[in-house]
Short mmCIF file of C-alpha atoms and ligand atoms in Angstrom, two decimals:
data_model
loop_
_atom_site.label_atom_id
_atom_site.label_comp_id
_atom_site.label_asym_id
_atom_site.label_seq_id
_atom_site.Cartn_x
_atom_site.Cartn_y
_atom_site.Cartn_z
CA UNK U 6 0.00 0.00 0.00
CA UNK U 7 2.76 2.37 1.03
CA UNK U 8 4.62 1.56 -2.20
CA UNK U 9 1.50 2.11 -4.25
CA UNK U 10 0.89 5.51 -2.65
CA UNK U 11 4.49 6.46 -3.25
CA UNK U 12 4.19 5.43 -6.90
CA UNK U 13 0.99 7.46 -7.29
CA UNK U 14 2.64 10.44 -5.60
CA UNK U 15 5.63 10.19 -7.98
CA UNK U 16 3.44 10.06 -11.06
CA UNK U 17 1.31 12.92 -9.74
CA UNK U 18 4.39 15.06 -9.04
CA UNK U 19 5.89 14.31 -12.41
CA UNK U 20 2.77 15.01 -14.41
CA UNK U 21 2.14 18.16 -12.39
CA UNK U 22 5.63 19.43 -13.22
CA UNK U 23 5.75 18.32 -16.83
CA UNK U 24 3.74 21.18 -18.20
CA UNK U 25 4.39 24.81 -18.91
CA UNK U 26 3.27 27.27 -16.27
CA UNK U 27 -0.40 27.99 -16.90
CA UNK U 28 -1.94 31.42 -16.60
CA UNK U 29 1.12 33.31 -17.90
CA UNK U 30 1.18 35.58 -20.97
CA UNK U 31 -2.60 35.67 -21.35
CA UNK U 32 -1.98 38.71 -23.50
CA UNK U 33 1.18 39.07 -25.63
CA UNK U 34 4.17 39.86 -23.39
CA UNK U 35 5.45 43.45 -23.49
CA UNK U 36 8.88 44.66 -22.54
CA UNK U 37 12.38 45.55 -23.67
CA UNK U 38 15.27 43.37 -24.83
CA UNK U 39 18.91 44.37 -25.13
CA UNK U 40 19.77 42.64 -28.42
CA UNK U 41 18.49 44.79 -31.28
CA UNK U 42 20.30 47.92 -30.17
CA UNK U 43 23.15 46.78 -27.95
CA UNK U 44 23.99 43.19 -28.99
CA UNK U 45 27.03 42.20 -26.90
CA UNK U 46 27.61 45.68 -25.43
CA UNK U 47 25.68 45.09 -22.25
CA UNK U 48 26.38 45.40 -18.55
CA UNK U 49 24.47 45.93 -15.35
CA UNK U 50 24.68 49.71 -15.54
CA UNK U 51 22.95 49.69 -18.94
CA UNK U 52 20.19 47.39 -17.71
CA UNK U 53 19.61 49.48 -14.60
CA UNK U 54 19.62 52.72 -16.56
CA UNK U 55 17.15 51.19 -18.98
CA UNK U 56 14.85 50.27 -16.09
CA UNK U 57 15.24 53.74 -14.58
CA UNK U 58 14.29 55.32 -17.90
CA UNK U 59 11.33 53.03 -18.53
CA UNK U 60 9.98 53.59 -15.04
CA UNK U 61 9.73 57.31 -15.72
CA UNK U 62 9.27 57.77 -19.48
CA UNK U 63 5.85 56.17 -19.72
CA UNK U 64 7.03 52.79 -20.99
CA UNK U 65 6.36 50.82 -17.80
CA UNK U 66 3.05 52.61 -17.37
CA UNK U 67 2.13 51.64 -20.95
CA UNK U 68 2.65 47.97 -20.09
CA UNK U 69 6.29 47.24 -21.02
CA UNK U 70 7.19 45.34 -17.89
CA UNK U 71 9.66 42.61 -18.94
CA UNK U 72 13.30 43.65 -19.15
CA UNK U 73 15.17 40.90 -20.95
CA UNK U 74 18.95 40.62 -20.96
CA UNK U 75 19.83 38.89 -24.24
CA UNK U 76 23.00 37.08 -25.30
CA UNK U 77 26.47 37.90 -23.91
CA UNK U 78 25.66 38.24 -20.19
CA UNK U 79 27.50 35.05 -19.29
CA UNK U 80 31.05 34.21 -18.39
CA UNK U 81 32.76 32.09 -21.06
CA UNK U 82 32.85 29.07 -18.74
CA UNK U 83 30.56 27.41 -16.26
CA UNK U 84 31.91 26.99 -12.72
CA UNK U 85 33.45 23.75 -11.45
CA UNK U 86 30.02 22.36 -10.57
CA UNK U 87 28.67 23.14 -14.00
CA UNK U 88 26.63 26.12 -12.87
CA UNK U 89 26.07 28.90 -15.34
CA UNK U 90 27.62 32.16 -14.16
CA UNK U 91 27.34 35.79 -15.19
CA UNK U 92 30.36 37.66 -16.54
CA UNK U 93 31.80 39.22 -13.36
CA UNK U 94 33.10 42.24 -15.28
CA UNK U 95 29.81 43.08 -16.98
CA UNK U 96 27.58 42.10 -14.05
CA UNK U 97 29.74 42.53 -10.93
CA UNK U 98 26.73 42.59 -8.58
CA UNK U 99 25.43 39.32 -10.00
CA UNK U 100 22.12 38.39 -11.57
CA UNK U 101 20.18 37.99 -8.32
CA UNK U 102 20.96 41.62 -7.46
CA UNK U 103 19.94 42.72 -10.94
CA UNK U 104 16.66 40.83 -10.64
CA UNK U 105 16.04 42.44 -7.24
CA UNK U 106 16.70 45.88 -8.72
CA UNK U 107 14.24 45.30 -11.56
CA UNK U 108 11.58 43.83 -9.29
CA UNK U 109 11.84 46.76 -6.88
CA UNK U 110 11.07 49.09 -9.78
CA UNK U 111 8.01 47.08 -10.81
CA UNK U 112 9.60 45.15 -13.69
CA UNK U 113 9.96 41.47 -14.40
CA UNK U 114 13.37 40.00 -15.14
CA UNK U 115 14.15 38.19 -18.38
CA UNK U 116 17.26 36.31 -19.48
CA UNK U 117 18.45 34.72 -22.70
CA UNK U 118 20.16 31.40 -23.15
CA UNK U 119 20.23 28.70 -25.76
CA UNK U 120 18.99 25.15 -26.22
CA UNK U 121 22.22 24.22 -27.98
CA UNK U 122 25.71 23.73 -26.60
CA UNK U 123 26.56 27.40 -27.12
CA UNK U 124 24.65 30.61 -27.62
CA UNK U 125 24.86 32.30 -31.01
CA UNK U 126 27.56 34.59 -29.59
CA UNK U 127 29.57 31.62 -28.31
CA UNK U 128 28.72 31.63 -24.60
CA UNK U 129 27.76 28.42 -22.73
CA UNK U 130 24.42 27.03 -23.88
CA UNK U 131 21.99 25.02 -21.80
CA UNK U 132 22.25 21.61 -23.46
CA UNK U 133 22.66 18.93 -20.79
CA UNK U 134 22.24 21.49 -18.01
CA UNK U 135 18.55 22.26 -18.39
CA UNK U 136 17.32 21.32 -14.91
CA UNK U 137 20.40 22.80 -13.25
CA UNK U 138 20.07 26.09 -15.13
CA UNK U 139 16.34 26.27 -14.42
CA UNK U 140 17.13 26.10 -10.70
CA UNK U 141 19.75 28.83 -11.09
CA UNK U 142 17.34 31.09 -13.00
CA UNK U 143 14.62 30.52 -10.41
CA UNK U 144 17.09 31.39 -7.62
CA UNK U 145 17.95 34.64 -9.42
CA UNK U 146 14.29 35.61 -9.66
CA UNK U 147 14.06 35.23 -13.43
CA UNK U 148 10.52 35.63 -14.80
CA UNK U 149 11.09 35.19 -18.55
CA UNK U 150 13.49 32.92 -20.41
CA UNK U 151 14.23 33.41 -24.09
CA UNK U 152 15.72 30.15 -25.32
CA UNK U 153 17.66 30.26 -28.57
CA UNK U 154 18.55 27.57 -31.13
CA UNK U 155 22.21 28.00 -32.10
CA UNK U 156 24.62 25.04 -31.95
CA UNK U 157 21.85 22.50 -31.58
CA UNK U 158 23.57 19.90 -33.75
CA UNK U 159 21.23 17.02 -34.47
CA UNK U 160 19.01 17.66 -31.45
CA UNK U 161 15.28 17.32 -31.93
CA UNK U 162 13.69 20.71 -31.32
CA UNK U 163 10.51 19.51 -29.69
CA UNK U 164 12.29 17.20 -27.24
CA UNK U 165 14.95 19.78 -26.46
CA UNK U 166 12.47 22.54 -25.63
CA UNK U 167 10.34 20.07 -23.69
CA UNK U 168 13.34 19.24 -21.51
CA UNK U 169 13.79 22.90 -20.60
CA UNK U 170 10.07 23.30 -20.03
CA UNK U 171 10.23 20.40 -17.57
CA UNK U 172 13.31 21.90 -15.94
CA UNK U 173 11.49 25.19 -15.42
CA UNK U 174 8.40 23.45 -14.09
CA UNK U 175 10.49 21.43 -11.67
CA UNK U 176 12.34 24.53 -10.45
CA UNK U 177 8.90 25.77 -9.50
CA UNK U 178 9.09 29.47 -10.35
CA UNK U 179 6.54 30.77 -12.88
CA UNK U 180 8.72 31.73 -15.85
CA UNK U 181 7.42 32.74 -19.26
CA UNK U 182 9.15 30.41 -21.70
CA UNK U 183 9.97 32.10 -25.00
CA UNK U 184 11.12 29.71 -27.73
CA UNK U 185 13.54 31.30 -30.15
CA UNK U 186 13.77 28.50 -32.69
CA UNK U 187 13.30 30.83 -35.69
CA UNK U 188 10.39 28.82 -37.10
CA UNK U 189 12.83 26.19 -38.42
CA UNK U 190 10.72 23.20 -37.39
CA UNK U 191 7.34 24.94 -37.29
CA UNK U 192 7.04 25.37 -33.50
CA UNK U 193 3.45 26.59 -33.92
CA UNK U 194 2.57 22.95 -34.63
CA UNK U 195 4.03 21.57 -31.40
CA UNK U 196 4.96 24.30 -28.91
CA UNK U 197 1.55 25.22 -27.53
CA UNK U 198 2.06 23.04 -24.45
CA UNK U 199 5.76 23.81 -24.20
CA UNK U 200 6.17 27.58 -24.34
CA UNK U 201 4.21 30.80 -24.08
CA UNK U 202 5.56 32.27 -27.32
CA UNK U 203 7.66 31.06 -30.20
CA UNK U 204 9.58 32.87 -32.88
CA UNK U 205 8.09 32.24 -36.30
CA UNK U 206 11.03 33.53 -38.37
CA UNK U 207 14.71 34.31 -38.48
CA UNK U 208 15.93 37.58 -37.00
CA UNK U 209 14.42 40.93 -37.82
CA UNK U 210 16.68 43.45 -39.55
CA UNK U 211 16.40 47.17 -38.95
CA UNK U 212 14.75 48.09 -42.24
CA UNK U 213 11.22 48.23 -43.56
CA UNK U 214 11.60 46.35 -46.80
CA UNK U 215 14.83 44.42 -47.30
CA UNK U 216 16.60 41.16 -46.73
CA UNK U 217 20.07 41.31 -45.24
CA UNK U 218 22.39 38.52 -46.26
CA UNK U 219 25.01 37.71 -43.60
CA UNK U 220 26.56 34.98 -45.75
CA UNK U 221 25.49 31.85 -43.89
CA UNK U 222 22.16 33.29 -42.75
CA UNK U 223 19.74 36.08 -43.53
CA UNK U 224 17.75 38.55 -41.49
CA UNK U 225 14.56 40.17 -42.63
CA UNK U 226 12.86 43.56 -42.82
CA UNK U 227 9.44 44.37 -41.42
CA UNK U 228 7.49 43.54 -44.59
CA UNK U 229 9.39 40.31 -45.16
CA UNK U 230 8.63 39.16 -41.61
CA UNK U 231 5.01 40.22 -41.98
CA UNK U 232 4.62 38.06 -45.08
CA UNK U 233 6.02 35.04 -43.24
CA UNK U 234 3.13 35.15 -40.74
CA UNK U 235 0.73 33.99 -43.41
CA UNK U 236 -1.25 30.94 -42.30
CA UNK U 237 -0.14 31.04 -38.66
CA UNK U 238 -2.92 32.94 -36.92
CA UNK U 239 -4.89 29.89 -35.90
CA UNK U 240 -2.00 28.67 -33.76
CA UNK U 241 -1.91 31.74 -31.50
CA UNK U 242 -4.05 32.69 -28.56
CA UNK U 243 -3.92 33.55 -24.86
CA UNK U 244 -0.84 31.90 -23.34
CA UNK U 245 0.63 30.78 -26.67
CA UNK U 246 1.70 33.45 -29.15
CA UNK U 247 3.35 33.62 -32.53
CA UNK U 248 6.41 35.85 -32.15
CA UNK U 249 7.47 37.70 -35.32
CA UNK U 250 10.55 38.99 -33.43
CA UNK U 251 11.29 42.12 -31.46
CA UNK U 252 10.52 45.66 -32.50
CA UNK U 253 13.00 47.85 -34.36
CA UNK U 254 10.99 50.99 -33.58
CA UNK U 255 13.41 53.71 -32.47
CA UNK U 256 16.44 52.21 -34.15
CA UNK U 257 16.55 54.55 -37.13
CA UNK U 258 13.62 53.93 -39.47
CA UNK U 259 11.66 57.03 -40.48
CA UNK U 260 8.62 57.73 -38.35
CA UNK U 261 6.08 56.53 -40.93
CA UNK U 262 7.81 53.15 -41.12
CA UNK U 263 8.00 52.94 -37.33
CA UNK U 264 4.28 53.61 -37.14
CA UNK U 265 3.51 50.99 -39.78
CA UNK U 266 5.81 48.42 -38.13
CA UNK U 267 4.22 48.99 -34.72
CA UNK U 268 0.66 48.96 -36.07
CA UNK U 269 1.18 45.68 -37.88
CA UNK U 270 2.73 44.04 -34.80
CA UNK U 271 -0.38 45.13 -32.88
CA UNK U 272 -2.63 43.69 -35.61
CA UNK U 273 -0.70 40.42 -35.32
CA UNK U 274 -1.19 40.26 -31.53
CA UNK U 275 2.60 40.00 -31.45
CA UNK U 276 4.66 40.23 -28.29
CA UNK U 277 5.70 43.89 -28.06
CA UNK U 278 9.33 43.64 -27.05
CA UNK U 279 11.06 46.92 -27.79
CA UNK U 280 14.71 46.93 -28.78
CA UNK U 281 15.77 50.57 -28.81
CA UNK U 282 17.83 52.76 -26.50
CA UNK U 283 15.52 53.85 -23.69
CA UNK U 284 17.89 56.63 -22.69
CA UNK U 285 17.92 58.24 -26.12
CA UNK U 286 14.43 57.96 -27.50
CA UNK U 287 12.84 60.63 -29.66
CA UNK U 288 9.45 62.04 -28.69
CA UNK U 289 8.00 60.56 -31.89
CA UNK U 290 9.24 57.07 -31.09
CA UNK U 291 7.96 57.34 -27.55
CA UNK U 292 4.54 58.44 -28.82
CA UNK U 293 4.37 55.42 -31.06
CA UNK U 294 5.50 52.90 -28.49
CA UNK U 295 3.24 54.22 -25.75
CA UNK U 296 0.09 54.84 -27.81
CA UNK U 297 -2.50 53.26 -25.49
CA UNK U 298 -5.06 52.77 -28.24
CA UNK U 299 -2.70 50.87 -30.53
CA UNK U 300 -1.47 48.83 -27.57
CA UNK U 301 -5.09 47.99 -26.68
CA UNK U 302 -5.44 46.38 -30.12
CA UNK U 303 -2.42 44.18 -29.42
CA UNK U 304 -3.44 43.40 -25.86
CA UNK U 305 -7.12 42.80 -26.57
CA UNK U 306 -8.51 40.13 -24.25
CA UNK U 307 -9.78 37.91 -27.08
CA UNK U 308 -6.16 37.34 -28.12
CA UNK U 309 -6.96 36.76 -31.79
CA UNK U 310 -4.33 37.52 -34.39
CA UNK U 311 -5.47 39.68 -37.30
CA UNK U 312 -5.69 38.62 -40.93
CA UNK U 313 -5.20 40.12 -44.37
CA UNK U 314 -8.58 40.86 -45.91
CA UNK U 315 -7.51 42.24 -49.29
CA UNK U 316 -4.58 43.43 -51.39
CA UNK U 317 -4.82 45.99 -54.13
CA UNK U 318 -1.94 47.89 -55.79
CA UNK U 319 0.34 46.80 -52.98
CA UNK U 320 -2.03 48.23 -50.40
CA UNK U 321 -3.27 45.72 -47.86
CA UNK U 322 -6.32 45.84 -45.66
CA UNK U 323 -6.13 43.88 -42.41
CA UNK U 324 -8.76 43.18 -39.77
CA UNK U 325 -8.49 41.92 -36.21
CA UNK U 326 -11.54 40.97 -34.15
CA UNK U 327 -11.62 42.61 -30.74
CA UNK U 328 -13.58 41.84 -27.59
CA UNK U 329 -17.11 43.19 -27.34
CA UNK U 330 -17.87 42.91 -31.07
CA UNK U 331 -15.36 45.60 -32.12
CA UNK U 332 -12.69 45.35 -34.81
CA UNK U 333 -9.33 46.86 -35.57
CA UNK U 334 -8.61 47.64 -39.21
CA UNK U 335 -5.25 48.55 -40.65
CA UNK U 336 -4.64 49.77 -44.17
CA UNK U 337 -0.97 49.25 -44.97
CA UNK U 338 0.61 51.03 -47.91
CA UNK U 339 3.63 48.96 -48.90
CA UNK U 340 4.53 51.34 -51.72
CA UNK U 341 7.13 54.08 -51.43
CA UNK U 342 4.63 56.60 -52.77
CA UNK U 343 1.28 57.69 -51.32
CA UNK U 344 -1.90 55.90 -52.43
CA UNK U 345 -5.52 56.94 -52.43
CA UNK U 346 -7.73 54.30 -50.93
CA UNK U 347 -11.48 54.07 -51.09
CA UNK U 348 -13.43 51.48 -49.12
CA UNK U 349 -17.15 51.23 -49.66
CA UNK U 350 -18.38 49.46 -46.55
CA UNK U 351 -21.82 48.70 -47.94
CA UNK U 352 -20.35 46.26 -50.42
CA UNK U 353 -17.95 44.57 -47.99
CA UNK U 354 -18.47 41.72 -45.58
CA UNK U 355 -15.63 40.80 -43.28
CA UNK U 356 -15.87 37.18 -42.21
CA UNK U 357 -13.46 35.52 -39.84
CA UNK U 358 -14.10 31.77 -39.81
CA UNK U 359 -11.44 31.17 -37.18
CA UNK U 360 -12.90 33.65 -34.68
CA UNK U 361 -16.41 32.84 -35.89
CA UNK U 362 -17.17 36.50 -36.34
CA UNK U 363 -18.49 38.56 -39.21
CA UNK U 364 -19.04 42.25 -39.78
CA UNK U 365 -21.83 42.97 -42.17
CA UNK U 366 -21.65 46.69 -42.79
CA UNK U 367 -24.95 46.87 -44.63
CA UNK U 368 -26.80 45.76 -41.49
CA UNK U 369 -24.56 47.11 -38.70
CA UNK U 370 -23.02 50.55 -38.46
CA UNK U 371 -19.68 51.03 -36.74
CA UNK U 372 -18.01 54.24 -35.62
CA UNK U 373 -14.47 54.76 -36.89
CA UNK U 374 -11.66 56.00 -34.69
CA UNK U 375 -8.25 56.80 -36.10
CA UNK U 376 -5.85 55.40 -33.50
CA UNK U 377 -2.91 57.58 -34.53
CA UNK U 378 -4.63 60.93 -34.62
CA UNK U 379 -6.84 59.68 -31.76
CA UNK U 380 -10.09 61.05 -33.17
CA UNK U 381 -13.46 59.75 -34.33
CA UNK U 382 -13.42 60.15 -38.10
CA UNK U 383 -16.86 58.97 -39.20
CA UNK U 384 -18.89 55.81 -39.50
CA UNK U 385 -19.27 52.87 -41.85
CA UNK U 386 -22.28 54.59 -43.38
CA UNK U 387 -20.04 56.75 -45.59
CA UNK U 388 -17.45 55.46 -48.04
CA UNK U 389 -13.99 55.63 -46.48
CA UNK U 390 -11.58 57.70 -48.56
CA UNK U 391 -8.03 58.20 -47.44
CA UNK U 392 -4.63 59.12 -48.83
CA UNK U 393 -2.05 56.92 -47.15
CA UNK U 394 1.58 58.06 -47.41
CA UNK U 395 4.22 55.59 -48.57
CA UNK U 396 5.26 52.96 -46.04
CA UNK U 397 2.55 54.11 -43.67
CA UNK U 398 -0.79 52.97 -42.31
CA UNK U 399 -4.25 54.05 -41.42
CA UNK U 400 -5.12 52.28 -38.16
CA UNK U 401 -8.78 52.32 -37.20
CA UNK U 402 -10.93 50.95 -34.45
CA UNK U 403 -14.50 50.01 -35.36
CA UNK U 404 -17.06 50.00 -32.56
CA UNK U 405 -20.71 49.11 -33.05
CA UNK U 406 -22.76 52.28 -33.03
C1 GLA Z 18 19.66 34.74 -32.30
C2 GLA Z 18 18.28 35.27 -31.88
C3 GLA Z 18 18.36 36.76 -31.63
C4 GLA Z 18 19.38 37.04 -30.53
C5 GLA Z 18 20.73 36.44 -30.94
C6 GLA Z 18 21.74 36.53 -29.82
O1 GLA Z 18 20.06 35.26 -33.51
O2 GLA Z 18 17.34 34.97 -32.87
O3 GLA Z 18 17.11 37.28 -31.27
O4 GLA Z 18 18.94 36.47 -29.33
O5 GLA Z 18 20.60 35.07 -31.29
O6 GLA Z 18 22.94 35.96 -30.16
#
C-alpha cells in the first residue's frame, strides 16, 4: 500500500511538473530586450539605466514590464560544478541583485540562453544542463526565459524545448518560456504546451523592406517578416503566441515606417518587445511605443491575431476581431509613394471563420476611430476615402454604433 501511494505520488508530481506554467502571458508579453540595439555591449549599468528610464518615461506605465537581458551576459565558462555564471566584469553585482533591482522598480526580469551547446555569440548554452540552469534562473528571480537555437547539432527541437520546459516546471518558479527556434521546425505545430511564445522567423533586420544577407544566414525587414506570418494565426491565442521577433521601432527607421511596423505588430497580436535605447528615445518614437489605443489592439482580451482581408496595388487591408464585437482595421501602404484608398463598406463583408465573427456593414453601423490621430473620423455609413503616405498605415478601431 505504502509503495502504491508512493508510486501514485511520484506520477502525480511528475505530471504536475511536466507542463508549462499555466496562466502566464494571457496577452502578448510586453517589454524591452537588449539585443536589437546593444547586442554584446551590455552590462548591469545599462540594464539598470534602462529600467530607470522606462519607469519614468511612460514605458512601464504603458505595459512594457519585462526587461530581458539577451545574449552575452555570461562568463565564457561554467563553474566547477557546471553552474552557469554571469560575466563578473559586466555584471559585478550578479544576476540575483539585478533581478532584485528590476523587481523593486516594478519590472519582471528576463534572461536569454540557448537550447544548444553554445549561444549564437559563443557563450555556454543550456544543453545537458537544463534542470540545473532552471534552478539557477529561479534562484535569481528570473521571470522570462528566451531560449535560442544556435549550436543544436542534431538535437530534436521539440524534445529539447520540452526538456527545458520540464526543468522550469520542476524549479517551480513561474517563468514565461519564450522559444527562439526561428520557425525552423514549425514550432506553432508543437509548442503550444511547451512555451508561451515562439519565434516564427529568423531575425528581424532594422529596415522596412529588405533582406540582409550575412553569408550563412539572412535577417529580414518588417514587410518580409510580416509576409512570413501567413497561415499562422490559428495557432496563436492567450498563453501561446506567434512571435514575429522584437521591435525595431526607435532604431533609425523614419517615423512613418516605425508607425507601420508597430501597427502591424499590434494587428498580429505580437509580443511587443522593444529593442531601442531607452535613454535616447525621440518624442516621436515614444509616442508610437506608448500609444495606449494601438497597444489595446495588441493586448485585446480575445487574443486573436489579425488577418489580411484584401490586397490591391500593394495596399493591404487587415482586420483583427476585438472583444465586445469591435474590430481593428489597418490599411498598410507597402509602396514608397502615397496611395488613395477608397473602401465602400456597404459592399464589404468581413468574415473571420477562425474567430467565428463577421461584420456585415450593410446591417450594422460602426463608428471609426483613427488610433494615430486619436479622433473619431466617421462611420461605416459613408465610403472611407483616405490618402495613405508611402510605407505608412491608417489604423482604425470600429465600434458598433
Ligand atoms: C539569435 C536570436 C536573436 C538574438 C541572438 C543573440 O540570432 O534569434 O534574437 O537572441 O541570437 O545571439
